[in-house]
PDB file of C-alpha atoms in Angstrom:
ATOM      1  CA  MET A 604     -18.146 -17.368 -16.277  1.00 63.00           C
ATOM      2  CA  GLU A 605     -19.515 -14.226 -18.115  1.00 79.00           C
ATOM      3  CA  THR A 606     -20.997 -12.839 -15.015  1.00 84.00           C
ATOM      4  CA  LEU A 607     -17.739 -13.223 -13.117  1.00 83.00           C
ATOM      5  CA  ASP A 608     -16.004 -11.308 -15.950  1.00 86.00           C
ATOM      6  CA  ILE A 609     -18.350  -8.393 -15.613  1.00 90.00           C
ATOM      7  CA  ILE A 610     -18.023  -8.415 -11.839  1.00 90.00           C
ATOM      8  CA  SER A 611     -14.196  -8.380 -12.170  1.00 90.00           C
ATOM      9  CA  TYR A 612     -14.143  -5.554 -14.695  1.00 92.00           C
ATOM     10  CA  PHE A 613     -16.466  -3.470 -12.399  1.00 93.00           C
ATOM     11  CA  LEU A 614     -14.221  -4.204  -9.333  1.00 93.00           C
ATOM     12  CA  LEU A 615     -11.146  -3.047 -11.368  1.00 94.00           C
ATOM     13  CA  LEU A 616     -12.851   0.060 -12.302  1.00 95.00           C
ATOM     14  CA  VAL A 617     -13.794   0.833  -8.655  1.00 96.00           C
ATOM     15  CA  LEU A 618     -10.277   0.051  -7.596  1.00 95.00           C
ATOM     16  CA  LEU A 619      -8.792   2.519 -10.007  1.00 95.00           C
ATOM     17  CA  LEU A 620     -11.263   5.293  -9.376  1.00 96.00           C
ATOM     18  CA  SER A 621     -10.834   5.100  -5.604  1.00 95.00           C
ATOM     19  CA  GLY A 622      -7.093   4.868  -6.067  1.00 95.00           C
ATOM     20  CA  ILE A 623      -7.199   8.116  -8.092  1.00 94.00           C
ATOM     21  CA  LYS A 624      -9.356   9.738  -5.381  1.00 93.00           C
ATOM     22  CA  VAL A 625      -6.788   8.800  -2.701  1.00 92.00           C
ATOM     23  CA  VAL A 626      -4.085  10.952  -4.382  1.00 91.00           C
ATOM     24  CA  THR A 627      -6.285  13.796  -5.709  1.00 90.00           C
ATOM     25  CA  THR A 628      -8.652  14.576  -2.940  1.00 88.00           C
ATOM     26  CA  SER A 629      -7.913  17.652  -0.861  1.00 85.00           C
ATOM     27  CA  ASN A 630      -9.263  16.236   2.332  1.00 85.00           C
ATOM     28  CA  VAL A 631      -6.932  14.124   4.522  1.00 86.00           C
ATOM     29  CA  ILE A 632      -9.639  12.033   5.980  1.00 88.00           C
ATOM     30  CA  HIS A 633     -11.316  11.374   2.686  1.00 90.00           C
ATOM     31  CA  ALA A 634      -7.995  10.113   1.345  1.00 91.00           C
ATOM     32  CA  ALA A 635      -7.885   7.452   4.147  1.00 91.00           C
ATOM     33  CA  ILE A 636     -11.541   6.492   3.597  1.00 92.00           C
ATOM     34  CA  PHE A 637     -10.860   6.081  -0.286  1.00 94.00           C
ATOM     35  CA  LEU A 638      -7.813   3.925   0.613  1.00 94.00           C
ATOM     36  CA  VAL A 639     -10.301   1.716   2.661  1.00 94.00           C
ATOM     37  CA  PHE A 640     -12.422   1.415  -0.564  1.00 95.00           C
ATOM     38  CA  THR A 641      -9.341   0.529  -2.652  1.00 95.00           C
ATOM     39  CA  LEU A 642      -8.278  -2.167  -0.201  1.00 95.00           C
ATOM     40  CA  ALA A 643     -11.766  -3.551   0.140  1.00 95.00           C
ATOM     41  CA  THR A 644     -12.119  -3.954  -3.668  1.00 95.00           C
ATOM     42  CA  THR A 645      -8.660  -5.583  -3.688  1.00 95.00           C
ATOM     43  CA  ALA A 646      -9.832  -8.069  -1.108  1.00 95.00           C
ATOM     44  CA  ILE A 647     -12.927  -8.972  -3.249  1.00 93.00           C
ATOM     45  CA  LEU A 648     -10.709  -9.370  -6.298  1.00 93.00           C
ATOM     46  CA  PHE A 649      -8.430 -11.774  -4.121  1.00 93.00           C
ATOM     47  CA  ILE A 650     -11.525 -13.807  -3.241  1.00 91.00           C
ATOM     48  CA  LEU A 651     -12.322 -14.072  -6.936  1.00 89.00           C
ATOM     49  CA  LEU A 652      -8.793 -15.301  -7.584  1.00 89.00           C
ATOM     50  CA  ALA A 653      -9.283 -18.080  -4.832  1.00 87.00           C
ATOM     51  CA  ALA A 654      -6.885 -16.449  -2.345  1.00 90.00           C
ATOM     52  CA  GLU A 655      -9.453 -16.012   0.395  1.00 91.00           C
ATOM     53  CA  PHE A 656      -6.931 -16.173   3.283  1.00 94.00           C
ATOM     54  CA  VAL A 657      -4.843 -13.274   1.854  1.00 94.00           C
ATOM     55  CA  ALA A 658      -8.224 -11.349   1.353  1.00 95.00           C
ATOM     56  CA  LEU A 659      -8.969 -11.826   5.093  1.00 94.00           C
ATOM     57  CA  VAL A 660      -5.493 -10.872   6.052  1.00 94.00           C
ATOM     58  CA  LEU A 661      -5.741  -7.740   3.989  1.00 94.00           C
ATOM     59  CA  ILE A 662      -9.061  -6.734   5.511  1.00 94.00           C
ATOM     60  CA  LEU A 663      -7.840  -7.564   9.108  1.00 93.00           C
ATOM     61  CA  VAL A 664      -4.351  -5.867   8.853  1.00 91.00           C
ATOM     62  CA  TYR A 665      -4.946  -3.096   6.511  1.00 89.00           C
ATOM     63  CA  ILE A 666      -8.588  -1.935   6.993  1.00 91.00           C
ATOM     64  CA  GLY A 667      -8.454  -2.913  10.717  1.00 90.00           C
ATOM     65  CA  ALA A 668      -5.130  -1.661  11.905  1.00 89.00           C
ATOM     66  CA  VAL A 669      -3.183   0.324   9.311  1.00 89.00           C
ATOM     67  CA  ILE A 670      -6.018   2.758   8.475  1.00 91.00           C
ATOM     68  CA  VAL A 671      -6.579   3.392  12.186  1.00 90.00           C
ATOM     69  CA  LEU A 672      -2.868   4.178  12.513  1.00 89.00           C
ATOM     70  CA  PHE A 673      -3.091   6.575   9.585  1.00 88.00           C
ATOM     71  CA  LEU A 674      -6.078   8.393  11.153  1.00 88.00           C
ATOM     72  CA  PHE A 675      -4.114   8.591  14.384  1.00 87.00           C
ATOM     73  CA  GLY A 676      -1.151  10.034  12.471  1.00 85.00           C
ATOM     74  CA  VAL A 677      -3.417  12.606  10.773  1.00 84.00           C
ATOM     75  CA  MET A 678      -4.785  13.607  14.131  1.00 84.00           C
ATOM     76  CA  ILE A 679      -1.446  13.819  15.975  1.00 81.00           C
ATOM     77  CA  THR A 680       0.284  15.733  13.281  1.00 78.00           C
ATOM     78  CA  ARG A 681      -2.644  18.264  13.307  1.00 71.00           C
ATOM     79  CA  ALA A 682      -3.193  17.989   9.508  1.00 67.00           C
ATOM     80  CA  PRO A 683      -6.050  20.340   8.638  1.00 69.00           C
ATOM     81  CA  LEU A 684      -9.214  18.171   8.744  1.00 67.00           C
ATOM     82  CA  GLY A 685     -11.338  20.074   6.202  1.00 68.00           C
ATOM     83  CA  PRO A 686     -10.492  20.517   2.551  1.00 71.00           C
ATOM     84  CA  ASN A 687      -7.296  22.463   2.045  1.00 72.00           C
ATOM     85  CA  ALA A 688      -5.508  23.601  -0.948  1.00 68.00           C
ATOM     86  CA  GLU A 689      -2.081  23.386   0.699  1.00 70.00           C
ATOM     87  CA  LEU A 690      -2.026  19.622   0.569  1.00 72.00           C
ATOM     88  CA  ASP A 691      -0.557  19.316  -2.921  1.00 76.00           C
ATOM     89  CA  ASN A 692       2.630  20.563  -4.360  1.00 75.00           C
ATOM     90  CA  ASP A 693       1.383  22.345  -7.442  1.00 75.00           C
ATOM     91  CA  LYS A 694       4.913  22.939  -8.797  1.00 80.00           C
ATOM     92  CA  ASN A 695       5.458  19.120  -9.172  1.00 81.00           C
ATOM     93  CA  LYS A 696       2.134  18.282 -10.678  1.00 88.00           C
ATOM     94  CA  ILE A 697       2.951  18.318 -14.378  1.00 90.00           C
ATOM     95  CA  PHE A 698       6.259  16.560 -13.793  1.00 91.00           C
ATOM     96  CA  ALA A 699       4.642  13.913 -11.587  1.00 91.00           C
ATOM     97  CA  ALA A 700       1.710  13.295 -14.027  1.00 93.00           C
ATOM     98  CA  LEU A 701       4.159  12.936 -16.892  1.00 95.00           C
ATOM     99  CA  LEU A 702       6.342  10.458 -14.957  1.00 94.00           C
ATOM    100  CA  SER A 703       3.498   8.287 -13.702  1.00 94.00           C
ATOM    101  CA  LEU A 704       1.850   8.286 -17.163  1.00 95.00           C
ATOM    102  CA  SER A 705       5.101   7.116 -18.825  1.00 96.00           C
ATOM    103  CA  ILE A 706       5.632   4.444 -16.117  1.00 95.00           C
ATOM    104  CA  PHE A 707       2.074   3.278 -16.766  1.00 95.00           C
ATOM    105  CA  GLY A 708       2.569   3.343 -20.576  1.00 95.00           C
ATOM    106  CA  ILE A 709       5.795   1.308 -20.464  1.00 95.00           C
ATOM    107  CA  PHE A 710       4.244  -1.238 -18.100  1.00 93.00           C
ATOM    108  CA  THR A 711       1.076  -1.600 -20.195  1.00 93.00           C
ATOM    109  CA  PHE A 712       3.053  -2.005 -23.447  1.00 93.00           C
ATOM    110  CA  ILE A 713       5.189  -4.840 -21.970  1.00 93.00           C
ATOM    111  CA  LEU A 714       2.375  -6.625 -20.200  1.00 90.00           C
ATOM    112  CA  ILE A 715       0.139  -6.585 -23.206  1.00 89.00           C
ATOM    113  CA  GLN A 716       2.944  -8.054 -25.315  1.00 89.00           C
ATOM    114  CA  THR A 717       4.032 -10.676 -22.777  1.00 88.00           C
ATOM    115  CA  PHE A 718       0.931 -12.036 -21.129  1.00 84.00           C
ATOM    116  CA  ASP A 719      -2.262 -13.033 -22.934  1.00 81.00           C
ATOM    117  CA  SER A 720      -3.341 -16.190 -20.996  1.00 79.00           C
ATOM    118  CA  THR A 721      -6.567 -16.556 -19.115  1.00 78.00           C
ATOM    119  CA  VAL A 722      -6.818 -16.930 -15.337  1.00 73.00           C
ATOM    120  CA  VAL A 723      -8.612 -20.008 -14.216  1.00 66.00           C
ATOM    121  CA  ILE A 724     -10.993 -18.947 -11.510  1.00 68.00           C
ATOM    122  CA  SER A 725     -10.978 -22.171  -9.333  1.00 65.00           C
ATOM    123  CA  GLU A 726     -13.841 -22.997  -7.237  1.00 69.00           C
ATOM    124  CA  GLY A 727     -11.841 -24.617  -4.295  1.00 73.00           C
ATOM    125  CA  THR A 728     -10.378 -22.885  -1.306  1.00 82.00           C
ATOM    126  CA  SER A 729      -6.638 -22.598  -0.674  1.00 86.00           C
ATOM    127  CA  THR A 730      -6.516 -21.839   3.084  1.00 90.00           C
ATOM    128  CA  LYS A 731      -5.740 -25.337   4.277  1.00 91.00           C
ATOM    129  CA  LEU A 732      -2.939 -25.813   1.747  1.00 91.00           C
ATOM    130  CA  LEU A 733      -1.579 -22.296   2.545  1.00 92.00           C
ATOM    131  CA  GLY A 734      -1.417 -23.047   6.295  1.00 92.00           C
ATOM    132  CA  GLU A 735       0.396 -26.285   5.698  1.00 93.00           C
ATOM    133  CA  ILE A 736       2.989 -24.709   3.416  1.00 93.00           C
ATOM    134  CA  LEU A 737       3.328 -21.654   5.700  1.00 92.00           C
ATOM    135  CA  LEU A 738       4.150 -23.782   8.687  1.00 93.00           C
ATOM    136  CA  SER A 739       6.401 -26.378   6.882  1.00 93.00           C
ATOM    137  CA  ARG A 740       8.390 -24.826   4.004  1.00 93.00           C
ATOM    138  CA  PHE A 741       8.206 -21.300   4.985  1.00 93.00           C
ATOM    139  CA  VAL A 742       8.420 -21.644   8.742  1.00 94.00           C
ATOM    140  CA  PHE A 743      11.719 -19.891   9.057  1.00 95.00           C
ATOM    141  CA  PRO A 744      10.750 -16.805   7.076  1.00 94.00           C
ATOM    142  CA  PHE A 745       7.411 -16.878   9.014  1.00 94.00           C
ATOM    143  CA  GLU A 746       9.194 -16.759  12.379  1.00 95.00           C
ATOM    144  CA  LEU A 747      11.606 -14.062  10.978  1.00 95.00           C
ATOM    145  CA  VAL A 748       8.809 -11.827   9.840  1.00 94.00           C
ATOM    146  CA  SER A 749       7.166 -12.094  13.311  1.00 94.00           C
ATOM    147  CA  PHE A 750      10.493 -10.843  14.828  1.00 95.00           C
ATOM    148  CA  VAL A 751      10.607  -8.008  12.362  1.00 94.00           C
ATOM    149  CA  LEU A 752       7.172  -7.012  13.414  1.00 93.00           C
ATOM    150  CA  LEU A 753       8.145  -7.209  17.030  1.00 95.00           C
ATOM    151  CA  GLY A 754      11.261  -5.091  16.418  1.00 94.00           C
ATOM    152  CA  ALA A 755       9.177  -2.527  14.444  1.00 94.00           C
ATOM    153  CA  LEU A 756       6.688  -2.311  17.309  1.00 91.00           C
ATOM    154  CA  ILE A 757       9.337  -1.785  19.968  1.00 93.00           C
ATOM    155  CA  GLY A 758      11.113   0.681  17.649  1.00 92.00           C
ATOM    156  CA  GLY A 759       7.912   2.661  16.923  1.00 90.00           C
ATOM    157  CA  ILE A 760       7.092   2.845  20.692  1.00 89.00           C
ATOM    158  CA  THR A 761      10.723   4.003  21.509  1.00 88.00           C
ATOM    159  CA  LEU A 762      10.587   6.597  18.757  1.00 86.00           C
ATOM    160  CA  ALA A 763       7.144   7.975  19.674  1.00 82.00           C
ATOM    161  CA  ARG A 764       7.665   8.107  23.488  1.00 81.00           C
ATOM    162  CA  LYS A 765       7.710  11.558  24.818  1.00 73.00           C
ATOM    163  CA  ASP A 766       9.388  11.180  28.190  1.00 62.00           C
ATOM    164  CA  ASN A 767      12.716  10.095  26.635  1.00 52.00           C
ATOM    165  CA  ALA A 768      15.767  11.790  28.085  1.00 55.00           C
ATOM    166  CA  LEU A 769      17.730  11.460  24.833  1.00 56.00           C
ATOM    167  CA  ILE A 770      15.034  13.283  22.789  1.00 53.00           C
ATOM    168  CA  ASP A 771      14.921  16.186  25.281  1.00 56.00           C
ATOM    169  CA  GLU A 772      18.623  16.870  25.082  1.00 56.00           C
ATOM    170  CA  ASP A 773      18.982  16.571  21.354  1.00 56.00           C
ATOM    171  CA  GLN A 774      16.438  19.076  20.151  1.00 54.00           C
ATOM    172  CA  ILE A 775      17.277  19.703  16.575  1.00 49.00           C
TER     173      ILE A 775
ATOM    174  CA  MET B 937     -11.189 -14.029 -17.759  1.00 75.00           C
ATOM    175  CA  SER B 938      -8.087 -12.712 -19.330  1.00 82.00           C
ATOM    176  CA  ILE B 939      -5.149 -11.658 -16.978  1.00 86.00           C
ATOM    177  CA  GLN B 940      -4.372  -8.604 -18.853  1.00 89.00           C
ATOM    178  CA  PRO B 941      -6.993  -6.315 -17.250  1.00 90.00           C
ATOM    179  CA  ILE B 942      -5.758  -7.361 -13.767  1.00 92.00           C
ATOM    180  CA  LEU B 943      -2.195  -6.627 -14.596  1.00 93.00           C
ATOM    181  CA  ILE B 944      -3.006  -3.326 -16.236  1.00 94.00           C
ATOM    182  CA  ALA B 945      -5.078  -2.247 -13.344  1.00 94.00           C
ATOM    183  CA  ALA B 946      -2.142  -3.106 -10.944  1.00 95.00           C
ATOM    184  CA  ALA B 947       0.293  -1.072 -13.179  1.00 95.00           C
ATOM    185  CA  ALA B 948      -2.164   1.855 -13.119  1.00 96.00           C
ATOM    186  CA  LEU B 949      -2.339   1.680  -9.300  1.00 96.00           C
ATOM    187  CA  PHE B 950       1.385   1.610  -9.171  1.00 96.00           C
ATOM    188  CA  SER B 951       1.603   4.773 -11.322  1.00 96.00           C
ATOM    189  CA  ILE B 952      -1.106   6.463  -9.173  1.00 95.00           C
ATOM    190  CA  GLY B 953       1.066   5.796  -6.146  1.00 95.00           C
ATOM    191  CA  ILE B 954       4.151   7.250  -7.798  1.00 94.00           C
ATOM    192  CA  TYR B 955       2.081  10.334  -8.616  1.00 94.00           C
ATOM    193  CA  GLY B 956       0.896  10.635  -5.050  1.00 93.00           C
ATOM    194  CA  ILE B 957       4.417  10.290  -3.635  1.00 92.00           C
ATOM    195  CA  LEU B 958       5.672  13.093  -5.962  1.00 92.00           C
ATOM    196  CA  VAL B 959       2.684  15.472  -5.525  1.00 91.00           C
ATOM    197  CA  ARG B 960       1.637  15.240  -1.864  1.00 88.00           C
ATOM    198  CA  ARG B 961       3.156  17.730   0.633  1.00 86.00           C
ATOM    199  CA  ASN B 962       1.972  16.069   3.903  1.00 86.00           C
ATOM    200  CA  ALA B 963       4.191  13.092   5.029  1.00 88.00           C
ATOM    201  CA  VAL B 964       1.312  10.987   6.090  1.00 89.00           C
ATOM    202  CA  MET B 965      -0.187  11.290   2.627  1.00 90.00           C
ATOM    203  CA  VAL B 966       3.100  10.125   1.127  1.00 92.00           C
ATOM    204  CA  LEU B 967       2.899   7.015   3.319  1.00 92.00           C
ATOM    205  CA  LEU B 968      -0.662   6.396   2.025  1.00 92.00           C
ATOM    206  CA  SER B 969       0.576   6.582  -1.565  1.00 94.00           C
ATOM    207  CA  ILE B 970       3.296   4.011  -0.618  1.00 94.00           C
ATOM    208  CA  GLU B 971       0.505   1.735   0.549  1.00 93.00           C
ATOM    209  CA  LEU B 972      -1.103   1.963  -2.859  1.00 94.00           C
ATOM    210  CA  ILE B 973       2.181   0.827  -4.501  1.00 95.00           C
ATOM    211  CA  LEU B 974       2.476  -2.150  -2.087  1.00 95.00           C
ATOM    212  CA  ASN B 975      -1.142  -3.096  -2.864  1.00 95.00           C
ATOM    213  CA  SER B 976      -0.517  -3.158  -6.570  1.00 95.00           C
ATOM    214  CA  VAL B 977       2.417  -5.490  -6.054  1.00 95.00           C
ATOM    215  CA  ASN B 978       0.172  -7.738  -3.978  1.00 96.00           C
ATOM    216  CA  ILE B 979      -2.434  -7.772  -6.715  1.00 95.00           C
ATOM    217  CA  ASN B 980       0.269  -8.964  -9.168  1.00 94.00           C
ATOM    218  CA  PHE B 981       1.562 -11.729  -6.899  1.00 95.00           C
ATOM    219  CA  VAL B 982      -1.976 -13.075  -6.321  1.00 93.00           C
ATOM    220  CA  ALA B 983      -2.895 -12.776 -10.055  1.00 92.00           C
ATOM    221  CA  PHE B 984       0.186 -14.681 -11.075  1.00 91.00           C
ATOM    222  CA  ASN B 985      -0.404 -17.295  -8.455  1.00 91.00           C
ATOM    223  CA  ALA B 986      -3.843 -17.894  -9.970  1.00 89.00           C
ATOM    224  CA  LEU B 987      -2.516 -17.821 -13.525  1.00 88.00           C
ATOM    225  CA  LEU B 988       0.113 -20.505 -12.902  1.00 87.00           C
ATOM    226  CA  SER B 989      -2.202 -22.416 -10.489  1.00 82.00           C
ATOM    227  CA  ASP B 990       0.875 -22.916  -8.365  1.00 80.00           C
ATOM    228  CA  VAL B 991       0.446 -25.881  -5.957  1.00 83.00           C
ATOM    229  CA  MET B 992       3.110 -24.403  -3.582  1.00 86.00           C
ATOM    230  CA  LEU B 993       1.075 -21.079  -3.415  1.00 90.00           C
ATOM    231  CA  ASN B 994       4.293 -18.997  -3.538  1.00 92.00           C
ATOM    232  CA  GLY B 995       2.461 -15.931  -4.738  1.00 92.00           C
ATOM    233  CA  GLN B 996      -0.025 -15.856  -1.836  1.00 93.00           C
ATOM    234  CA  ILE B 997       2.672 -16.588   0.725  1.00 94.00           C
ATOM    235  CA  PHE B 998       4.780 -13.665  -0.597  1.00 94.00           C
ATOM    236  CA  SER B 999       1.748 -11.340  -0.582  1.00 95.00           C
ATOM    237  CA  ILE B1000       1.228 -12.275   3.079  1.00 94.00           C
ATOM    238  CA  PHE B1001       4.735 -11.454   3.858  1.00 95.00           C
ATOM    239  CA  ILE B1002       4.462  -8.111   2.011  1.00 95.00           C
ATOM    240  CA  ILE B1003       1.429  -7.226   4.037  1.00 94.00           C
ATOM    241  CA  THR B1004       3.219  -7.966   7.319  1.00 94.00           C
ATOM    242  CA  VAL B1005       6.290  -5.936   6.373  1.00 94.00           C
ATOM    243  CA  ALA B1006       4.075  -3.112   5.182  1.00 93.00           C
ATOM    244  CA  ALA B1007       2.367  -3.057   8.564  1.00 92.00           C
ATOM    245  CA  ALA B1008       5.734  -2.766  10.258  1.00 93.00           C
ATOM    246  CA  GLU B1009       6.751  -0.101   7.871  1.00 93.00           C
ATOM    247  CA  VAL B1010       3.654   1.973   8.530  1.00 92.00           C
ATOM    248  CA  GLY B1011       4.317   1.815  12.355  1.00 91.00           C
ATOM    249  CA  ILE B1012       7.889   2.959  11.936  1.00 92.00           C
ATOM    250  CA  GLY B1013       6.983   5.585   9.323  1.00 92.00           C
ATOM    251  CA  LEU B1014       4.302   7.103  11.476  1.00 91.00           C
ATOM    252  CA  ALA B1015       6.595   7.186  14.536  1.00 91.00           C
ATOM    253  CA  ILE B1016       9.277   9.069  12.457  1.00 90.00           C
ATOM    254  CA  VAL B1017       6.670  11.444  11.173  1.00 90.00           C
ATOM    255  CA  LEU B1018       5.511  12.006  14.753  1.00 89.00           C
ATOM    256  CA  MET B1019       9.140  12.740  15.848  1.00 87.00           C
ATOM    257  CA  LEU B1020       9.629  15.177  12.872  1.00 87.00           C
ATOM    258  CA  PHE B1021       6.446  16.844  13.940  1.00 87.00           C
ATOM    259  CA  ARG B1022       7.521  17.257  17.523  1.00 86.00           C
ATOM    260  CA  ASN B1023      10.914  18.715  16.507  1.00 84.00           C
ATOM    261  CA  ARG B1024       9.784  20.922  13.573  1.00 82.00           C
ATOM    262  CA  GLU B1025       5.993  21.685  14.253  1.00 81.00           C
ATOM    263  CA  THR B1026       5.007  20.616  10.857  1.00 81.00           C
ATOM    264  CA  ALA B1027       4.500  17.468   8.680  1.00 80.00           C
ATOM    265  CA  ASN B1028       5.240  19.186   5.447  1.00 83.00           C
ATOM    266  CA  ILE B1029       8.007  17.328   3.734  1.00 83.00           C
ATOM    267  CA  ASN B1030       9.244  20.498   1.820  1.00 82.00           C
ATOM    268  CA  GLU B1031      10.428  21.901   5.172  1.00 82.00           C
ATOM    269  CA  PHE B1032      12.644  18.944   6.092  1.00 81.00           C
ATOM    270  CA  ASP B1033      15.687  20.222   4.233  1.00 82.00           C
ATOM    271  CA  LEU B1034      18.312  20.011   7.009  1.00 81.00           C
ATOM    272  CA  MET B1035      20.456  17.605   4.975  1.00 83.00           C
ATOM    273  CA  LYS B1036      20.155  19.625   1.832  1.00 80.00           C
ATOM    274  CA  TRP B1037      23.269  21.644   0.950  1.00 73.00           C
TER     275      TRP B1037
END
């Protein structure tokens, strides 16, 4: 149990450091790569918390698809690929740091006061039970969310198509 | 292990995401920061699921739904950024001020 504790603390440290790098690095590609690190450490944390199916979905959907989409977005919008100082809004920096630190302070204060239990790191797997629940009790939201995904896909294609007569006429 | 470090790390990730949304100038980077926030919410859901040892696994199911909706959101968001870039030749959110009086 002691080894697992040390591993978890190390994972949380890596998570926070790579998260900070995502918002502070001046290189667009590096930010996407550090987001990959953040998500990968989150997936390992999920495996430690006996949620291995969620961890696999996180790796497949986020690291497999979303990051590729982001890199395409960076390439298509021709963001400067090297380090560039124009990426941050320097005027907002102090205000943003104050706001985020105060949100963090309030959250930490409340969380430390409210929760002091210990997580039971169970040794079993939860995938079989998760599949049964997902296809019995949550089958309607499951189908609904697949239609949301289909609608988003069609909407994204329609928005991003170039040979659309409507877009050509309504140039803003 | 205690649940407090996990919850505090999730709160820190949330605040990092808020900072990124406020500071970044490129619209794609703002979407990246939103992903950080959604990820922190997922960590909270799975941690509470493990804390309560819920037999119905509500926390894990909700985090799977969040991941799915986040994927849809990224697709739509990047399509919108692409449209803005085609019309305005920039992805800098400071210059999208058409609806500002």
